[in-house]
């Protein structure tokens, strides 16, 4: 059970500073992500409560700044990878019996991959692109083999759903273009 004094301390800290940390976060990341930044800031304060100084506001704002910066980096990585995956759809040079079908299939798959979250893409990339067995992939992610299999199952399911949506979007675009030409 948690230390009752620590809970009282944290409650007082939260009540005293949450609004100010939230307001600071709004100026850094906007209203959409400010609550997430403020919440994570207080999560860090709870985990590192021994490091929180008596005059806590500057420390909390520094943590909020770092949390916001990390979120921007994560978002930038996500957008960069999604853009890279989308660019692959335009550079397709597959050679097979029906190049058009192969390009369309690849385009749908890559759009599905681009729409996945970073965690799902990483799990799939470790197994499909890097060719790692489950044990090694689990080691890379710092989880157990069983946890990795669960993540892989979820990622495959999410990819299947994303590909189905991308196929439906493609059909919708084709239907719309046919209607506009007739």
GROMACS .gro file of N, CA and C in nm, residues 54-121:
model
  204
   54UNK      N    1   1.091   2.186  -0.288
   54UNK     CA    2   0.983   2.250  -0.214
   54UNK      C    3   0.910   2.354  -0.300
   55UNK      N    4   0.987   2.434  -0.373
   55UNK     CA    5   0.926   2.526  -0.469
   55UNK      C    6   0.909   2.448  -0.599
   56UNK      N    7   0.797   2.379  -0.611
   56UNK     CA    8   0.779   2.278  -0.714
   56UNK      C    9   0.743   2.333  -0.852
   57UNK      N   10   0.687   2.451  -0.862
   57UNK     CA   11   0.637   2.497  -0.991
   57UNK      C   12   0.745   2.502  -1.100
   58UNK      N   13   0.861   2.560  -1.076
   58UNK     CA   14   0.962   2.560  -1.184
   58UNK      C   15   1.002   2.418  -1.226
   59UNK      N   16   1.013   2.330  -1.130
   59UNK     CA   17   1.048   2.191  -1.161
   59UNK      C   18   0.939   2.127  -1.244
   60UNK      N   19   0.813   2.147  -1.206
   60UNK     CA   20   0.701   2.090  -1.280
   60UNK      C   21   0.695   2.145  -1.423
   61UNK      N   22   0.719   2.275  -1.438
   61UNK     CA   23   0.716   2.334  -1.572
   61UNK      C   24   0.831   2.281  -1.658
   62UNK      N   25   0.945   2.256  -1.597
   62UNK     CA   26   1.056   2.195  -1.670
   62UNK      C   27   1.021   2.055  -1.717
   63UNK      N   28   0.956   1.979  -1.630
   63UNK     CA   29   0.912   1.845  -1.669
   63UNK      C   30   0.809   1.856  -1.781
   64UNK      N   31   0.714   1.948  -1.768
   64UNK     CA   32   0.611   1.966  -1.872
   64UNK      C   33   0.676   2.002  -2.005
   65UNK      N   34   0.778   2.084  -2.000
   65UNK     CA   35   0.852   2.122  -2.122
   65UNK      C   36   0.913   1.999  -2.187
   66UNK      N   37   0.976   1.915  -2.108
   66UNK     CA   38   1.037   1.793  -2.161
   66UNK      C   39   0.933   1.696  -2.216
   67UNK      N   40   0.822   1.683  -2.145
   67UNK     CA   41   0.715   1.594  -2.191
   67UNK      C   42   0.661   1.644  -2.325
   68UNK      N   43   0.637   1.774  -2.336
   68UNK     CA   44   0.587   1.832  -2.460
   68UNK      C   45   0.687   1.811  -2.574
   69UNK      N   46   0.814   1.831  -2.546
   69UNK     CA   47   0.918   1.813  -2.647
   69UNK      C   48   0.921   1.667  -2.694
   70UNK      N   49   0.910   1.574  -2.599
   70UNK     CA   50   0.910   1.433  -2.636
   70UNK      C   51   0.789   1.398  -2.720
   71UNK      N   52   0.674   1.458  -2.689
   71UNK     CA   53   0.555   1.432  -2.770
   71UNK      C   54   0.573   1.485  -2.911
   72UNK      N   55   0.634   1.603  -2.925
   72UNK     CA   56   0.659   1.657  -3.058
   72UNK      C   57   0.752   1.565  -3.135
   73UNK      N   58   0.855   1.515  -3.069
   73UNK     CA   59   0.949   1.424  -3.136
   73UNK      C   60   0.877   1.298  -3.181
   74UNK      N   61   0.796   1.241  -3.092
   74UNK     CA   62   0.723   1.119  -3.127
   74UNK      C   63   0.628   1.144  -3.244
   75UNK      N   64   0.560   1.257  -3.240
   75UNK     CA   65   0.468   1.292  -3.348
   75UNK      C   66   0.545   1.313  -3.478
   76UNK      N   67   0.659   1.378  -3.470
   76UNK     CA   68   0.740   1.401  -3.591
   76UNK      C   69   0.790   1.269  -3.648
   77UNK      N   70   0.833   1.176  -3.561
   77UNK     CA   71   0.877   1.045  -3.608
   77UNK      C   72   0.761   0.972  -3.676
   78UNK      N   73   0.644   0.977  -3.613
   78UNK     CA   74   0.526   0.911  -3.668
   78UNK      C   75   0.493   0.968  -3.805
   79UNK      N   76   0.491   1.100  -3.817
   79UNK     CA   77   0.457   1.164  -3.944
   79UNK      C   78   0.562   1.136  -4.050
   80UNK      N   79   0.689   1.135  -4.010
   80UNK     CA   80   0.797   1.108  -4.104
   80UNK      C   81   0.787   0.966  -4.158
   81UNK      N   82   0.764   0.871  -4.070
   81UNK     CA   83   0.754   0.732  -4.115
   81UNK      C   84   0.630   0.712  -4.201
   82UNK      N   85   0.520   0.773  -4.161
   82UNK     CA   86   0.397   0.762  -4.241
   82UNK      C   87   0.420   0.822  -4.379
   83UNK      N   88   0.489   0.935  -4.387
   83UNK     CA   89   0.519   0.997  -4.517
   83UNK      C   90   0.609   0.907  -4.600
   84UNK      N   91   0.707   0.846  -4.535
   84UNK     CA   92   0.796   0.754  -4.606
   84UNK      C   93   0.718   0.636  -4.663
   85UNK      N   94   0.631   0.579  -4.581
   85UNK     CA   95   0.551   0.466  -4.628
   85UNK      C   96   0.460   0.509  -4.744
   86UNK      N   97   0.401   0.628  -4.734
   86UNK     CA   98   0.317   0.678  -4.844
   86UNK      C   99   0.400   0.700  -4.970
   87UNK      N  100   0.524   0.747  -4.955
   87UNK     CA  101   0.607   0.773  -5.073
   87UNK      C  102   0.641   0.643  -5.145
   88UNK      N  103   0.650   0.534  -5.071
   88UNK     CA  104   0.679   0.406  -5.135
   88UNK      C  105   0.568   0.368  -5.231
   89UNK      N  106   0.446   0.411  -5.203
   89UNK     CA  107   0.335   0.375  -5.291
   89UNK      C  108   0.347   0.443  -5.425
   90UNK      N  109   0.418   0.555  -5.433
   90UNK     CA  110   0.432   0.626  -5.560
   90UNK      C  111   0.555   0.580  -5.637
   91UNK      N  112   0.647   0.507  -5.571
   91UNK     CA  113   0.769   0.462  -5.638
   91UNK      C  114   0.766   0.314  -5.671
   92UNK      N  115   0.649   0.258  -5.673
   92UNK     CA  116   0.638   0.114  -5.693
   92UNK      C  117   0.685   0.074  -5.832
   93UNK      N  118   0.775  -0.025  -5.836
   93UNK     CA  119   0.824  -0.077  -5.965
   93UNK      C  120   0.821  -0.229  -5.959
   94UNK      N  121   0.704  -0.283  -5.934
   94UNK     CA  122   0.691  -0.428  -5.925
   94UNK      C  123   0.680  -0.489  -6.065
   95UNK      N  124   0.738  -0.603  -6.081
   95UNK     CA  125   0.727  -0.674  -6.208
   95UNK      C  126   0.660  -0.808  -6.180
   96UNK      N  127   0.545  -0.828  -6.240
   96UNK     CA  128   0.474  -0.954  -6.228
   96UNK      C  129   0.378  -0.962  -6.346
   97UNK      N  130   0.292  -1.062  -6.345
   97UNK     CA  131   0.202  -1.080  -6.458
   97UNK      C  132   0.114  -0.958  -6.481
   98UNK      N  133   0.053  -0.907  -6.377
   98UNK     CA  134  -0.032  -0.789  -6.392
   98UNK      C  135   0.023  -0.680  -6.300
   99UNK      N  136   0.105  -0.595  -6.355
   99UNK     CA  137   0.171  -0.491  -6.278
   99UNK      C  138   0.068  -0.400  -6.212
  100UNK      N  139  -0.040  -0.370  -6.280
  100UNK     CA  140  -0.144  -0.282  -6.224
  100UNK      C  141  -0.202  -0.337  -6.095
  101UNK      N  142  -0.235  -0.466  -6.094
  101UNK     CA  143  -0.289  -0.527  -5.973
  101UNK      C  144  -0.185  -0.528  -5.861
  102UNK      N  145  -0.061  -0.559  -5.894
  102UNK     CA  146   0.044  -0.563  -5.793
  102UNK      C  147   0.066  -0.425  -5.732
  103UNK      N  148   0.066  -0.322  -5.816
  103UNK     CA  149   0.085  -0.186  -5.767
  103UNK      C  150  -0.033  -0.146  -5.678
  104UNK      N  151  -0.153  -0.179  -5.720
  104UNK     CA  152  -0.272  -0.146  -5.641
  104UNK      C  153  -0.269  -0.217  -5.506
  105UNK      N  154  -0.232  -0.345  -5.507
  105UNK     CA  155  -0.225  -0.420  -5.382
  105UNK      C  156  -0.120  -0.362  -5.289
  106UNK      N  157  -0.004  -0.329  -5.346
  106UNK     CA  158   0.105  -0.272  -5.265
  106UNK      C  159   0.065  -0.136  -5.209
  107UNK      N  160  -0.002  -0.057  -5.292
  107UNK     CA  161  -0.049   0.075  -5.248
  107UNK      C  162  -0.145   0.060  -5.130
  108UNK      N  163  -0.238  -0.032  -5.139
  108UNK     CA  164  -0.335  -0.053  -5.031
  108UNK      C  165  -0.263  -0.098  -4.904
  109UNK      N  166  -0.169  -0.191  -4.918
  109UNK     CA  167  -0.095  -0.239  -4.801
  109UNK      C  168  -0.013  -0.129  -4.737
  110UNK      N  169   0.057  -0.050  -4.816
  110UNK     CA  170   0.139   0.057  -4.760
  110UNK      C  171   0.054   0.167  -4.696
  111UNK      N  172  -0.061   0.198  -4.755
  111UNK     CA  173  -0.150   0.296  -4.690
  111UNK      C  174  -0.202   0.240  -4.558
  112UNK      N  175  -0.230   0.111  -4.555
  112UNK     CA  176  -0.271   0.049  -4.429
  112UNK      C  177  -0.161   0.056  -4.325
  113UNK      N  178  -0.038   0.025  -4.364
  113UNK     CA  179   0.076   0.035  -4.272
  113UNK      C  180   0.096   0.178  -4.222
  114UNK      N  181   0.084   0.274  -4.312
  114UNK     CA  182   0.104   0.414  -4.273
  114UNK      C  183   0.001   0.460  -4.172
  115UNK      N  184  -0.116   0.400  -4.173
  115UNK     CA  185  -0.221   0.443  -4.081
  115UNK      C  186  -0.208   0.378  -3.942
  116UNK      N  187  -0.121   0.278  -3.928
  116UNK     CA  188  -0.104   0.212  -3.799
  116UNK      C  189  -0.026   0.301  -3.702
  117UNK      N  190  -0.044   0.273  -3.572
  117UNK     CA  191   0.035   0.347  -3.475
  117UNK      C  192   0.178   0.295  -3.475
  118UNK      N  193   0.267   0.370  -3.414
  118UNK     CA  194   0.409   0.339  -3.416
  118UNK      C  195   0.439   0.201  -3.357
  119UNK      N  196   0.370   0.165  -3.251
  119UNK     CA  197   0.395   0.037  -3.185
  119UNK      C  198   0.362  -0.079  -3.278
  120UNK      N  199   0.246  -0.072  -3.344
  120UNK     CA  200   0.208  -0.180  -3.436
  120UNK      C  201   0.308  -0.191  -3.551
  121UNK      N  202   0.347  -0.077  -3.608
  121UNK     CA  203   0.443  -0.080  -3.719
  121UNK      C  204   0.575  -0.140  -3.676
   0.00000   0.00000   0.00000
